[in-house]
Coordinates of C-alpha atoms in Angstrom, one line a residue:
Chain A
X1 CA 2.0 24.8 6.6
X2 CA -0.8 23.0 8.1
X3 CA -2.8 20.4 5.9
X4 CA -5.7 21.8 4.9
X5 CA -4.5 25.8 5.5
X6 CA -4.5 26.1 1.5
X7 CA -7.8 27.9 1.0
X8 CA -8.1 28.8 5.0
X9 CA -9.9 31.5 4.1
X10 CA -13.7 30.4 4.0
X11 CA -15.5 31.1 7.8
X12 CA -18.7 29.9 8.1
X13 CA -20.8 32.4 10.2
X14 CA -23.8 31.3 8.5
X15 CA -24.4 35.1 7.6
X16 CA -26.7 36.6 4.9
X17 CA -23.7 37.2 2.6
X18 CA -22.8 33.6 3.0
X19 CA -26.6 32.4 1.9
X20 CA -26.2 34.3 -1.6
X21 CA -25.8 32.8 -4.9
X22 CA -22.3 31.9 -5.8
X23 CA -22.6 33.4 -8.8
X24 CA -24.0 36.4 -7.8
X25 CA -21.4 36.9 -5.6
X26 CA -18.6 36.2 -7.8
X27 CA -20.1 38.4 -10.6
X28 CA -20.5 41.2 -8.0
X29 CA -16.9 40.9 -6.7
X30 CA -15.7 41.0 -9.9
X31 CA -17.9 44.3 -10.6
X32 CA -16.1 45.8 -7.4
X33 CA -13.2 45.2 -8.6
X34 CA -13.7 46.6 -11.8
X35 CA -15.5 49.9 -9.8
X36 CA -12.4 50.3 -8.5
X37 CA -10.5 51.6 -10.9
X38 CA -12.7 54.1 -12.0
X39 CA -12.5 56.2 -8.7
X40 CA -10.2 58.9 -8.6
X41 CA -9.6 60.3 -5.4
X42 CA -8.9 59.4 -1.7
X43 CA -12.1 60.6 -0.4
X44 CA -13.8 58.3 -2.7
X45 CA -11.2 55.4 -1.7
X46 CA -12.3 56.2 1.8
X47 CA -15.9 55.8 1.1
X48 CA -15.5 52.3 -0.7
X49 CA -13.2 51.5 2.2
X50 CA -16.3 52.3 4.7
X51 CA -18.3 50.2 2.1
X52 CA -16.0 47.4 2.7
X53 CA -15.9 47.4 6.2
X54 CA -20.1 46.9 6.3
X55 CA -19.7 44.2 3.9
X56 CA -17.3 42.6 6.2
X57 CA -19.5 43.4 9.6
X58 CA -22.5 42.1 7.6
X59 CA -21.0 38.7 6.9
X60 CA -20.1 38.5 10.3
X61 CA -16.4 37.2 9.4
X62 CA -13.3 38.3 12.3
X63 CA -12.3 41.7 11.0
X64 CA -8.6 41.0 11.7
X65 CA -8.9 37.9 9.2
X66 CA -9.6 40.5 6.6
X67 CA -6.5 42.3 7.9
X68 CA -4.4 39.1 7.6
X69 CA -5.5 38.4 4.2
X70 CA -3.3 41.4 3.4
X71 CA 0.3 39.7 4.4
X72 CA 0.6 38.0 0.8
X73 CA 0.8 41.7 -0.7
X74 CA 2.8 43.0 2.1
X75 CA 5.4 43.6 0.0
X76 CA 4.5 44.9 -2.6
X77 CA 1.9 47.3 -0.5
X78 CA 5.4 48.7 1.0
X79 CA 7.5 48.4 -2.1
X80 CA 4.7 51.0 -3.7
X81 CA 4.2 53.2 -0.8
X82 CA 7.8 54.0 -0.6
X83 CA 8.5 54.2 -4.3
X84 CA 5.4 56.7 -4.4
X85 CA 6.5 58.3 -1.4
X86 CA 10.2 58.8 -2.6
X87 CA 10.2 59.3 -6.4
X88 CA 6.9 61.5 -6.8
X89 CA 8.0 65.2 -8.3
X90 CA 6.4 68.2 -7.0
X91 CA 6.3 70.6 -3.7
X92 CA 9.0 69.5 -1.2
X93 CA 7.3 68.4 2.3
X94 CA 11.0 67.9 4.5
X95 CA 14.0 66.2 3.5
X96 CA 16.4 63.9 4.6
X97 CA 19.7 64.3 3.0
X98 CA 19.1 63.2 -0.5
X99 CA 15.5 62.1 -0.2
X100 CA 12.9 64.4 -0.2
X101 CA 9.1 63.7 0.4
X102 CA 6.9 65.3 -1.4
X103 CA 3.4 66.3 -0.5
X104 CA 1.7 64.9 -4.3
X105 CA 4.1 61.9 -3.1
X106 CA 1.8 61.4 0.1
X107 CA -1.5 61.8 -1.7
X108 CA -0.3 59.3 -4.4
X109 CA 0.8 56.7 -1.4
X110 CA -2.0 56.9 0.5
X111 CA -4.2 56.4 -2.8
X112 CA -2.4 53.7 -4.0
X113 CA -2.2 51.5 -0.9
X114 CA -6.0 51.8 -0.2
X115 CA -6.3 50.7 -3.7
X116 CA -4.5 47.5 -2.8
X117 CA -6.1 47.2 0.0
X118 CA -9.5 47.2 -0.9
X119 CA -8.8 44.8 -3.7
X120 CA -7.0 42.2 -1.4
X121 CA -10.2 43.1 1.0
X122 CA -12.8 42.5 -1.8
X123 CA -11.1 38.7 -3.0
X124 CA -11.3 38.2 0.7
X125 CA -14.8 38.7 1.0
X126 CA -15.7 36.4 -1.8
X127 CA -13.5 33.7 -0.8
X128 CA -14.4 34.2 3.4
X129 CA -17.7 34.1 2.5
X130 CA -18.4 30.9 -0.6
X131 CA -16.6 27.9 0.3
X132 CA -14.0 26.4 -2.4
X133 CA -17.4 23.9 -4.0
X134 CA -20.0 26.9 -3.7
X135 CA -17.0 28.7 -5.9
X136 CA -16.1 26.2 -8.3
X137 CA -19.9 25.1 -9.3
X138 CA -20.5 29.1 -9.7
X139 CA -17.6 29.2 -12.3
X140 CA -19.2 26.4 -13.5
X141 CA -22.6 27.6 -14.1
X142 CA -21.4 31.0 -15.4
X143 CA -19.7 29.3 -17.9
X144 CA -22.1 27.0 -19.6
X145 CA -23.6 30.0 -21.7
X146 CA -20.4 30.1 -23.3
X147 CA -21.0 25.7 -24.7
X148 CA -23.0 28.2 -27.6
X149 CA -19.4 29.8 -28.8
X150 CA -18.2 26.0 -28.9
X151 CA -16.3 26.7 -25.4
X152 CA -15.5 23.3 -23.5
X153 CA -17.1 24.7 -20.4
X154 CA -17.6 20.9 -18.9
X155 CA -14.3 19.9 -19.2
X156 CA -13.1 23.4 -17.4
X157 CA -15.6 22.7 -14.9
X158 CA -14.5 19.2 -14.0
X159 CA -10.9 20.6 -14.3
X160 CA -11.7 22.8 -11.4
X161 CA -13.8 20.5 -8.8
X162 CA -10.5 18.1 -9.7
X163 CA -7.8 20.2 -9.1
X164 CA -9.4 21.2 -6.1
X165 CA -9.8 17.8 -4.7
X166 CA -6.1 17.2 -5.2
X167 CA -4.4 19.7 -3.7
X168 CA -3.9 18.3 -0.2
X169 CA -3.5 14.7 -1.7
X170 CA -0.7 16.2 -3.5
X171 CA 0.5 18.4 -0.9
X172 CA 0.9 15.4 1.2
X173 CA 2.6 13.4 -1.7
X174 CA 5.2 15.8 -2.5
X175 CA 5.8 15.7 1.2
X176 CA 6.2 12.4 1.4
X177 CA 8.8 12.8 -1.4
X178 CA 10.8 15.4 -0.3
X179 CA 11.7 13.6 3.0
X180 CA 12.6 10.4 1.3
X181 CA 14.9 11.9 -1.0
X182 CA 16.4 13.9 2.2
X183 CA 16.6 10.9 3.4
X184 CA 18.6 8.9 0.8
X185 CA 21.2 12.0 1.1
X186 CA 19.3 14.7 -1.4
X187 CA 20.4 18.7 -1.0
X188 CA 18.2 21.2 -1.8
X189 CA 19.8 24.8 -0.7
X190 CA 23.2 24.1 -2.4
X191 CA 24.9 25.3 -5.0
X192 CA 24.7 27.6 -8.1
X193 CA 21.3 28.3 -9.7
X194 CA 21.4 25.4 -12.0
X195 CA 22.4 22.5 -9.5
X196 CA 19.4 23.8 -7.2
X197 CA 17.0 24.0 -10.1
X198 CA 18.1 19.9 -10.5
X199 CA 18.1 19.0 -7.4
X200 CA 14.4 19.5 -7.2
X201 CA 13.7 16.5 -10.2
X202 CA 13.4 13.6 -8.2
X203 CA 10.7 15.4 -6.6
X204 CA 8.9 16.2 -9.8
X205 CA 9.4 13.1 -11.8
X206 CA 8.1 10.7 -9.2
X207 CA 4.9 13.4 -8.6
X208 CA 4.1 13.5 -12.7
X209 CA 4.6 10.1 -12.9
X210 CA 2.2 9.2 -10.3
X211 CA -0.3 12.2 -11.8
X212 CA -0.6 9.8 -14.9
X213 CA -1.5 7.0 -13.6
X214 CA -4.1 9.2 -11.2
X215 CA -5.4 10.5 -14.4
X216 CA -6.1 6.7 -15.7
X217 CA -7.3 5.0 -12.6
X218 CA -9.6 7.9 -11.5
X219 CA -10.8 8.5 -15.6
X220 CA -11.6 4.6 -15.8
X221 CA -13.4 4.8 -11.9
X222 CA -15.9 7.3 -13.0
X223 CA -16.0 6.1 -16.5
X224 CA -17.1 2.9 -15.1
X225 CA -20.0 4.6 -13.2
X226 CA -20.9 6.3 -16.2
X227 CA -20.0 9.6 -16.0
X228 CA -19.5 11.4 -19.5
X229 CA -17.5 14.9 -20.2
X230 CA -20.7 16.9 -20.8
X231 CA -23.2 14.8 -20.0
X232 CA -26.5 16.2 -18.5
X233 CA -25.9 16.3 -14.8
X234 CA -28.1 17.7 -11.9
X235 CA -26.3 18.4 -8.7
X236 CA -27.5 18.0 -5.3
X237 CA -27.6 21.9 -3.6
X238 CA -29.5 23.7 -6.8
X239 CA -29.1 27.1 -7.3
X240 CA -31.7 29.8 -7.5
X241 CA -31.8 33.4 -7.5
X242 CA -34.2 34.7 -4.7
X243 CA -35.0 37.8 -3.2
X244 CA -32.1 38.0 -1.0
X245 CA -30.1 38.2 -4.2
X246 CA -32.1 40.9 -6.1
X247 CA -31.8 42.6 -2.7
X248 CA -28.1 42.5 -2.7
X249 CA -27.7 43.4 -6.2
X250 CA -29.9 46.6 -5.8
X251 CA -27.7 47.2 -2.6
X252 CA -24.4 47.3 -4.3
X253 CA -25.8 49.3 -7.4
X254 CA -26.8 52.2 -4.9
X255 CA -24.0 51.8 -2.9
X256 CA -21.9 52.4 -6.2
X257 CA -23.9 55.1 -7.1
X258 CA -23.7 57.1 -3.7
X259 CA -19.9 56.3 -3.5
X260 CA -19.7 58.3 -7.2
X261 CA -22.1 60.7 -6.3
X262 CA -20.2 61.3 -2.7
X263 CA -16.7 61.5 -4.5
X264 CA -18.1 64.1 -6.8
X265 CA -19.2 66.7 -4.7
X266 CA -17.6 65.7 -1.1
Chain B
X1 CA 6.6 -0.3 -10.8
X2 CA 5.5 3.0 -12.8
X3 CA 3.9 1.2 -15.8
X4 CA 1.5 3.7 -17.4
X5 CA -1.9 1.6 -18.6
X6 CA -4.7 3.6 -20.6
X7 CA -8.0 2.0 -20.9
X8 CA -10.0 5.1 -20.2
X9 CA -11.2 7.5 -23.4
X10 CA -9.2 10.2 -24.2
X11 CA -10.9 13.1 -23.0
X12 CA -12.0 12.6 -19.9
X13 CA -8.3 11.3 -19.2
X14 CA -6.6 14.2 -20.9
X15 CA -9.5 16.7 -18.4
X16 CA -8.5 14.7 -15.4
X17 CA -5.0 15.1 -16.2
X18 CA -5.2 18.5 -16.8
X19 CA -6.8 18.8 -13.7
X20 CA -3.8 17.0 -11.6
X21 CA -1.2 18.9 -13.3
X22 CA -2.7 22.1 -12.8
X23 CA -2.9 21.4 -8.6
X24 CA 0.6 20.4 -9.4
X25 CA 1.5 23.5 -10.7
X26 CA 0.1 25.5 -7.3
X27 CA 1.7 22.8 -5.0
X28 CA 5.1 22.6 -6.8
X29 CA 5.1 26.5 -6.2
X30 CA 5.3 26.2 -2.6
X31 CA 7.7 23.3 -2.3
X32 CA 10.8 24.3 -5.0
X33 CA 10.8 28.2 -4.4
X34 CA 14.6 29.1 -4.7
X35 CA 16.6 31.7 -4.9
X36 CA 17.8 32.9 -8.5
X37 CA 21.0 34.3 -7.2
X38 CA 22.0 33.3 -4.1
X39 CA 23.1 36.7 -2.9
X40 CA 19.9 38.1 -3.5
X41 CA 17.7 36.4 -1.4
X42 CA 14.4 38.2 -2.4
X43 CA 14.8 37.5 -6.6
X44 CA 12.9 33.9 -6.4
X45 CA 12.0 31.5 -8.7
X46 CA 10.2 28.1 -8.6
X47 CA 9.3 24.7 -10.8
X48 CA 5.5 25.7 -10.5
X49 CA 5.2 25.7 -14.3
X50 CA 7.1 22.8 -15.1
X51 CA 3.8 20.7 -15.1
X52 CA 2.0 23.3 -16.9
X53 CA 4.6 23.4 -19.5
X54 CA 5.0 19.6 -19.7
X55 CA 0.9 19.1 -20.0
X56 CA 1.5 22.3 -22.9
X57 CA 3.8 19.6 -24.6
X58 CA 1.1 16.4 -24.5
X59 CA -2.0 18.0 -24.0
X60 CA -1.5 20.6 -26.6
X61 CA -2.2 24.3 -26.2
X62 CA -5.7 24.7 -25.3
X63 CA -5.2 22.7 -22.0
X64 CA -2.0 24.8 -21.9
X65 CA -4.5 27.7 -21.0
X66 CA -6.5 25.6 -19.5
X67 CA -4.2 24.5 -16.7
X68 CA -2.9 28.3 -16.2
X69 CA -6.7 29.2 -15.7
X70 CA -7.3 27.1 -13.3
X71 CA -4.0 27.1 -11.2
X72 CA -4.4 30.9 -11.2
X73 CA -8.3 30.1 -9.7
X74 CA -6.6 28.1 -6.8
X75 CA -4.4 31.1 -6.3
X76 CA -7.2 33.1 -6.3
X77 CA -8.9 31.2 -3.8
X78 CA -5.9 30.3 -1.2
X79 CA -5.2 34.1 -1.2
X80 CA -2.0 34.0 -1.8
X81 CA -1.3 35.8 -4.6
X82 CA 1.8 38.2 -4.0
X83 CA 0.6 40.1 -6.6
X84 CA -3.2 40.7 -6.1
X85 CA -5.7 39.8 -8.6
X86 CA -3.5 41.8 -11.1
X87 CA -0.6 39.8 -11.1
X88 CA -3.0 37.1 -12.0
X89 CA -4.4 38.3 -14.8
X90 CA -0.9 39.5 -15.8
X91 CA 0.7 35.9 -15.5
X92 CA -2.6 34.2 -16.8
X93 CA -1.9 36.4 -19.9
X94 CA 1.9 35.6 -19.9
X95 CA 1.8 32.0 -19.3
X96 CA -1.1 31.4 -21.2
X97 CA 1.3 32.8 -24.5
X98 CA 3.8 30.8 -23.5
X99 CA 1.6 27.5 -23.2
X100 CA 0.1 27.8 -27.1
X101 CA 3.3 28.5 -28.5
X102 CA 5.0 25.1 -26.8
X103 CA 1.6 23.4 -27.8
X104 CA 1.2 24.6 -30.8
X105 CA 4.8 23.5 -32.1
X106 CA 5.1 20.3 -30.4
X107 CA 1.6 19.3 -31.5
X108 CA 2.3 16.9 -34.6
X109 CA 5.4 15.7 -33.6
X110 CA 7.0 15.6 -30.0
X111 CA 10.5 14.9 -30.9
X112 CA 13.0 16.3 -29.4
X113 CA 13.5 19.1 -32.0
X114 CA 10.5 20.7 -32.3
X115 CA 10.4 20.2 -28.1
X116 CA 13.2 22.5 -27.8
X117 CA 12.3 24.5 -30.5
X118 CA 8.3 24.7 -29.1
X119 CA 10.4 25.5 -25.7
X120 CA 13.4 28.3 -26.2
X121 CA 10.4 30.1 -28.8
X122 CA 8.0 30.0 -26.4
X123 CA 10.1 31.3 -23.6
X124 CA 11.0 34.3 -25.8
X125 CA 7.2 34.9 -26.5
X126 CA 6.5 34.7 -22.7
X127 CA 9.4 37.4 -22.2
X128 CA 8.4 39.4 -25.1
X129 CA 4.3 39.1 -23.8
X130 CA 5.3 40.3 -20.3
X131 CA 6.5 43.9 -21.8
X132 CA 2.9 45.2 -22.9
X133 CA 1.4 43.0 -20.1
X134 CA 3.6 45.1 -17.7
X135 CA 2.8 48.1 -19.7
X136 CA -0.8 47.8 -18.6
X137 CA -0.4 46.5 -15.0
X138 CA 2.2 48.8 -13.1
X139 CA 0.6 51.5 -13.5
X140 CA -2.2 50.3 -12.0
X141 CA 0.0 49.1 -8.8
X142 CA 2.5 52.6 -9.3
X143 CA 0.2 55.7 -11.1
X144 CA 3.5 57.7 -10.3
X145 CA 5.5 56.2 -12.4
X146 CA 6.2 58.2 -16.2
X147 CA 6.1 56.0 -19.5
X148 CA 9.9 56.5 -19.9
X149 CA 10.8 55.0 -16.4
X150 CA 8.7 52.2 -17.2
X151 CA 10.1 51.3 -20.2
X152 CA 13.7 51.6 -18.7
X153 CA 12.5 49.5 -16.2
X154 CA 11.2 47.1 -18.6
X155 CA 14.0 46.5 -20.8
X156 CA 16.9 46.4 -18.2
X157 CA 15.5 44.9 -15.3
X158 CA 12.0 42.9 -16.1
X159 CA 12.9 41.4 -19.9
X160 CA 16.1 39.9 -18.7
X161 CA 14.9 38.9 -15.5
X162 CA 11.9 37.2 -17.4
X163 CA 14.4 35.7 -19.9
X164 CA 16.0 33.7 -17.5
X165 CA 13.0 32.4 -15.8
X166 CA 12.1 31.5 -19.6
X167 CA 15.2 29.7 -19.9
X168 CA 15.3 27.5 -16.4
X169 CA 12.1 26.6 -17.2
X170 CA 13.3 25.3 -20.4
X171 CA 16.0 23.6 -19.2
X172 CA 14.3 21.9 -16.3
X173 CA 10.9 20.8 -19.1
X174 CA 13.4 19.4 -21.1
X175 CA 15.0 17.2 -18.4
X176 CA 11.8 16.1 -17.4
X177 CA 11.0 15.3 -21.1
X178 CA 13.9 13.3 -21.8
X179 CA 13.3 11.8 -18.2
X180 CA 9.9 11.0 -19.0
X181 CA 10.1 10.3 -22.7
X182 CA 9.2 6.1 -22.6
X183 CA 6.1 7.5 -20.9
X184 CA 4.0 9.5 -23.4
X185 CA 0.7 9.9 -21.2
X186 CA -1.5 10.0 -23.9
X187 CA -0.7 8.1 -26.7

């Protein structure tokens, strides 16, 4: 895996999707994926799928990266069709020798994998379309309401923008690791289920050990410059709602509506 | 060479380590994926919670849920998930059960009773949590499916199956505890 290729997913096209709020965005994906679940039939599937695909032509993103995003699920997207396809009861299509396709088995198959589908395609719009900080100070301005309910919202928030930041540091550490273990004469794909799982601790020990004194060193750094767990804070790219994001909410409301209305009487 | 100093306050340290452990948890995922059985190549399991479940015993259980948030938000964003945003929510809901029990029980004393005890209870919880969890989330993924398959399905294949991810994990915490025991991070 390529340094970097973690959270690949973010293209810059410089779009209007990509100039909305964070947390407009977020909050609307999440809606969509909520929608979801409340349609009913394969016609209505279709016309949330035809939804999708505007999304994705508006933000201007490679349609086949969409299609990509789906290789994660793969297989579980094939595992479901052919459970659906094989085990649904009801009037017989054909059969071959012992398994028998039935035609409520079809229906239910394609249903189900445009579900999956369009929630894989949805996450991929969000995530194509706000880059990993535009995300992560989203989350974090969405959950400072909750400091009323006594919610540590600043220490989830820095929690975030750090783990981010670490990932390829770490990546590259547990890397480095790995091949000079190898390289003092360590096994990894041997033996029963137990020696394997040990074989892997002088990986982790070194990588915790070095996570402490991160911690420390990085806690006194910012410490030093002042910083404070839920201290006031202003941030350099402010965010604002405008009229491009009242536009888009409006947008996805009657596109929901139409979508219910079309499945009802389509 | 590894001496641990502390001269920063507590919370900021315990956020920032939090923080680390959680980016841990999605990195470790990808580097110690094994097979359970060796003959069954597909049945995989990793040391991706071993962090988590190690920050569950110092940091205490509200990090515990915490970490799983946030490792489940990196998922989220690499696109990875195998599952879909689902089997997120299902294994923020599973692991998050497991972390408060280990926290809870190991948070006046971390001795090596109440680690183990924290641990083997906790792993039964996280089992137990994954049956309604389950309950609720295939049949979003499979609407075919009838209640009674489920269940079957549940108790032969998915509670044992969950059981022994419960107890590697265990085992492997507990190695790294007694490894790592001179080096409490946050005393």
């Amino acid at each position: 895996m390529k340094r970097g290729g973690f959270f690949g997913q973010y293209q810059y096209t410089g779009s209007i999707l990509h100039r909305i709020d964070p947390r407009i965005k977020i909050l609307s994906i999440f809606y969509l994926i909520i929608f979801l679940f409340f349609i009913k039939s394969i016609i209505g599937y279709l016309l949330v799928f035809a939804f999708a695909l505007s999304l994705i032509a508006v933000s201007k993103v490679r349609l086949l990266s969409a299609f990509r995003s789906l290789r994660p699920i793969l297989f579980l997207l094939l595992f479901t069709v052919f459970f659906q396809l094989l085990f649904t009861p009801g009037r017989i299509l054909f059969r071959f020798y012992f398994l028998k396709v039935t035609e409520e088995g079809v229906n239910l198959a394609i249903y189900i994998s445009l579900r999956l589908m369009l929630l894989s395609f949805f996450t991929f719009l969000l995530t194509a379309t706000t880059s990993n900080i535009e995300i992560a100070d989203g989350f974090q301005k969405l959950m400072a309401p909750l400091r009323v309910f006594r919610f540590p919202a600043d220490n989830v928030a820095l929690m975030i923008s750090i783990s981010i930041q670490f990932v390829p540091i770490l990546f590259d550490e547990a890397d480095r690791i790995m091949k000079a273990q190898i390289s003092r004469g360590a096994e990894f794909n041997r033996g029963g289920i137990i020696k394997r799982a040990r074989s892997f601790l002088p990986i982790v020990l070194p990588l915790l050990l070095n996570a402490f004194n991160r911690a420390d060193q990085l806690a006194i750094a910012m410490e030093s410059r002042g910083f404070v767990v839920g201290g006031k804070r202003t941030s350099y790219k402010l965010m604002r709602i405008g009229k491009r994001d009242v536009c888009f909410i409006i947008s996805i409301t009657i596109a929901s509506i139409l979508i219910l209305f079309g499945e009802r009487f389509l | 060479m590894f001496e641990v100093t502390k001269y920063s306050t507590t919370n900021l340290r315990k956020t920032i380590f939090a923080g680390i452990l959680a980016a841990l948890s999605f990195i470790l995922m990808r580097f110690t994926e094994f097979p359970i059985f060796p003959s069954v190549s597909f049945l995989t399991t990793d040391l991706g919670d071993i962090p988590f479940l190690y920050g569950a015993i110092y940091l205490g259980p509200w990090y515990a849920v915490g970490i799983v948030f946030v490792k489940n938000l990196l998922f989220f964003l690499s696109g990875g998930s195998p599952g879909g945003i689902i089997g997120l929510i299902a294994n923020f809901i599973a692991l998050s059960t497991f972390g408060i029990v280990v926290g809870f029980i190991t948070l006046k004393r971390k001795n090596l009773k109440n680690v183990i005890l924290g641990l083997v209870s906790g792993a039964i919880a996280f089992a137990l949590v994954m049956i309604p969890t389950n309950l609720w989330a295939v049949p979003l993924y499979l609407p075919g499916i009838t209640r009674e398959e489920l269940i079957t399905y549940l108790y032969t294949v998915n509670l044992p199956f969950n059981l022994l991810k419960g107890a590697i994990d265990t085992g492997i915490t507990l190695a790294v505890y007694l490894s790592l025991r001179k080096h409490n991070p946050m005393k």
